[in-house]
PDB file of C-alpha atoms in Angstrom:
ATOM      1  CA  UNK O   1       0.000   0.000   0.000  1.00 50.00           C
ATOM      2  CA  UNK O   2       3.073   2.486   0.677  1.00 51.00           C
ATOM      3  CA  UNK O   3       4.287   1.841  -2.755  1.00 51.00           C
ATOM      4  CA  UNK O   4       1.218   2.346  -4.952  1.00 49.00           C
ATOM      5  CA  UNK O   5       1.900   5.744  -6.953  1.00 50.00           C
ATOM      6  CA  UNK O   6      -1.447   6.655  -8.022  1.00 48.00           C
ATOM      7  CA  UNK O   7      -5.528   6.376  -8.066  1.00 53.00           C
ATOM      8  CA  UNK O   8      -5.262   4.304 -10.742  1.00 55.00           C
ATOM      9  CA  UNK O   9      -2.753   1.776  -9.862  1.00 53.00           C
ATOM     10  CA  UNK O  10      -4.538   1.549  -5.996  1.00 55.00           C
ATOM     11  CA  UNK O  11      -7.806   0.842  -8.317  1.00 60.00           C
ATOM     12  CA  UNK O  12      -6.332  -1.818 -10.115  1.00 58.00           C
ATOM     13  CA  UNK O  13      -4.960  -3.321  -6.753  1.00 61.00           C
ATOM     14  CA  UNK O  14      -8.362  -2.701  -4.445  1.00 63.00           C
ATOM     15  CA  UNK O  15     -10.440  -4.510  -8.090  1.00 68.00           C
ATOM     16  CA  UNK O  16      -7.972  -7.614  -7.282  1.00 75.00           C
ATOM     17  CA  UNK O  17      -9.229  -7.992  -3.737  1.00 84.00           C
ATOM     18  CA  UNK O  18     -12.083  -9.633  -2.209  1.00 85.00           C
ATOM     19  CA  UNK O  19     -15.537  -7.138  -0.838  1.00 88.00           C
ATOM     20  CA  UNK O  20     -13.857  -7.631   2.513  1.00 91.00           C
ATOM     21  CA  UNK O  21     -10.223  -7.145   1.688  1.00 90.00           C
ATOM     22  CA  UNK O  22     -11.228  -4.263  -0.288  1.00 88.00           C
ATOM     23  CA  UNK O  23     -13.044  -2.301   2.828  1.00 92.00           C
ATOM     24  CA  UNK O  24      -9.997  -3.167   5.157  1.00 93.00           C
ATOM     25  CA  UNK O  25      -8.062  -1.466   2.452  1.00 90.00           C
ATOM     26  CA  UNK O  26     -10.121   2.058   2.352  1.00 90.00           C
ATOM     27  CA  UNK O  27     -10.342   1.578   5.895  1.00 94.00           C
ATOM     28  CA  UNK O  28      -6.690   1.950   6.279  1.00 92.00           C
ATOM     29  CA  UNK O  29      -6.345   4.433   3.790  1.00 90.00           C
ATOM     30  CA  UNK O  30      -8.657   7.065   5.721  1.00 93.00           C
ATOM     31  CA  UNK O  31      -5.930   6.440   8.833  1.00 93.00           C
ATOM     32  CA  UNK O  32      -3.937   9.958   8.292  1.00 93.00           C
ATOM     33  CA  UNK O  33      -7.052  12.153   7.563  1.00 95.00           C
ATOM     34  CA  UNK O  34      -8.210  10.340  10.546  1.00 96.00           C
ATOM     35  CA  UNK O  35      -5.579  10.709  12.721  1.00 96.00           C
ATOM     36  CA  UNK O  36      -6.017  15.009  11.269  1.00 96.00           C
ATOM     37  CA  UNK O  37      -9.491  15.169  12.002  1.00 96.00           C
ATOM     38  CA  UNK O  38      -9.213  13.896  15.372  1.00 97.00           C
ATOM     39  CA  UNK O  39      -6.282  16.048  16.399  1.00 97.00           C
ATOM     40  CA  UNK O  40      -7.967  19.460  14.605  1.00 97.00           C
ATOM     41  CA  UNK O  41     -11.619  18.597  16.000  1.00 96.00           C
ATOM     42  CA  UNK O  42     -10.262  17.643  19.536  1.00 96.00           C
ATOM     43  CA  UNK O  43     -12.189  14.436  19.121  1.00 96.00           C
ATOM     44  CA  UNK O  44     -11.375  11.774  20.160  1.00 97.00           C
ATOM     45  CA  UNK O  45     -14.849   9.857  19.584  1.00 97.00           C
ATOM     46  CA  UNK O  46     -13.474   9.953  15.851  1.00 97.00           C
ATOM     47  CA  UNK O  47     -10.278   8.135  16.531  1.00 97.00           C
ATOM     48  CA  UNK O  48     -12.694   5.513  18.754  1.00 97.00           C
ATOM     49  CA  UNK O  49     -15.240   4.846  15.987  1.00 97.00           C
ATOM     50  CA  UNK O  50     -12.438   4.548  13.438  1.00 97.00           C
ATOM     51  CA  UNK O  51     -10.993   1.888  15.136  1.00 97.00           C
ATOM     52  CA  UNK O  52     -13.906   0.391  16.070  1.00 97.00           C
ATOM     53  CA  UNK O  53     -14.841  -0.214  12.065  1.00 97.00           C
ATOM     54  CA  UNK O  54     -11.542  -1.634  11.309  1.00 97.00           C
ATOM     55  CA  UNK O  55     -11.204  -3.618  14.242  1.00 97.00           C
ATOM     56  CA  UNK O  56     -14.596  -4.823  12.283  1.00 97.00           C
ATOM     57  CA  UNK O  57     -13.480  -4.763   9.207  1.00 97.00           C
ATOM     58  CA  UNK O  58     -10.266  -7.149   9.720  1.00 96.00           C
ATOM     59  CA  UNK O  59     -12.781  -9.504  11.514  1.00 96.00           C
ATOM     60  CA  UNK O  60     -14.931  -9.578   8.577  1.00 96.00           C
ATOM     61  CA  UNK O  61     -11.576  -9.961   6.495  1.00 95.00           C
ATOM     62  CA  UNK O  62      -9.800 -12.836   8.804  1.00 94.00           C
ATOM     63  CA  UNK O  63     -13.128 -14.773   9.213  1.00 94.00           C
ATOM     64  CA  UNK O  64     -13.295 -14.884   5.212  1.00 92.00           C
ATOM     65  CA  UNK O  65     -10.365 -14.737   3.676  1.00 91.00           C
ATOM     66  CA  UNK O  66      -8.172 -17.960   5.100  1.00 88.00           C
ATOM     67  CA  UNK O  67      -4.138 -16.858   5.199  1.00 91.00           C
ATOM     68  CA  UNK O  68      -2.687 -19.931   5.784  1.00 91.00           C
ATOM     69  CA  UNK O  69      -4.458 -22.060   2.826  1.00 90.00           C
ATOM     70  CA  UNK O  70      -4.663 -19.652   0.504  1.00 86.00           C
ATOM     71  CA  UNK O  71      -2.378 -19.630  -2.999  1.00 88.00           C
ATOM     72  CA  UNK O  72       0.782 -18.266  -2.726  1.00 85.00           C
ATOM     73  CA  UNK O  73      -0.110 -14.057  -4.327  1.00 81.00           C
ATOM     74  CA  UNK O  74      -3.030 -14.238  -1.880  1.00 86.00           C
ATOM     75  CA  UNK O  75      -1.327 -15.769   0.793  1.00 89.00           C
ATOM     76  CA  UNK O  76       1.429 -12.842   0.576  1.00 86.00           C
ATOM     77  CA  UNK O  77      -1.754 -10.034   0.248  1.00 85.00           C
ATOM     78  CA  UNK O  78      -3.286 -11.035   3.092  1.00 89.00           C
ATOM     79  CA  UNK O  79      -0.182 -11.354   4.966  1.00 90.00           C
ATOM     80  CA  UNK O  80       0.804  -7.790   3.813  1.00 89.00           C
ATOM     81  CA  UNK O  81      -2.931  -6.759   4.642  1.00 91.00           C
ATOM     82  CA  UNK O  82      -2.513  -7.973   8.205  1.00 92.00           C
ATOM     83  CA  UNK O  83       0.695  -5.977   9.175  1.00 92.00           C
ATOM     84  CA  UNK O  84      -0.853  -3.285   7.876  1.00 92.00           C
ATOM     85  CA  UNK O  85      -3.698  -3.451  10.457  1.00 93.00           C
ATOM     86  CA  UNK O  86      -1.629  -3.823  13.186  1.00 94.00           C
ATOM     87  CA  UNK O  87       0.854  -1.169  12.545  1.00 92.00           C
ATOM     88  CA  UNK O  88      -2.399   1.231  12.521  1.00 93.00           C
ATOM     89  CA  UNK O  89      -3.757  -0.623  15.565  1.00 91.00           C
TER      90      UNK O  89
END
């Protein structure tokens, strides 16, 4: 996710992924404007619900997306996917 230089390459990569590997992705996406909006708001309800929805979304994401048995390129996504979400968490 770092690497990706544009819209249109994060398209193609998000169109690759499952519905629920897709929404952990634009989940953790919104993190900085998150992180922004909770710092100029003095909000920290924002920061809570955020997390709250990805802590949701990587449920949703974990219960249907197996790592371990998958195919080796989805086996590496998902595996990417995941230490993304807990370097945000």
């Amino acid at each position: 996710l770092d690497k990706i230089d544009s819209n249109k390459d994060l398209e193609l990569v998000i169109n690759s992924f499952s519905e629920s590997e897709s929404e952990l992705v634009s989940l953790m996406l919104d993190y900085k404007e998150i992180v922004e909006k909770t710092y100029s708001d003095l909000a920290p309800s924002v920061f809570t619900d955020y997390v709250f929805r990805l802590a949701s979304a990587f449920h949703l994401f974990y219960e249907n997306n197996p790592i371990l048995k998958a195919s080796d390129d989805d086996y590496s996504k998902r595996v990417l996917l995941t230490k993304k979400f807990v370097s945000i968490m």
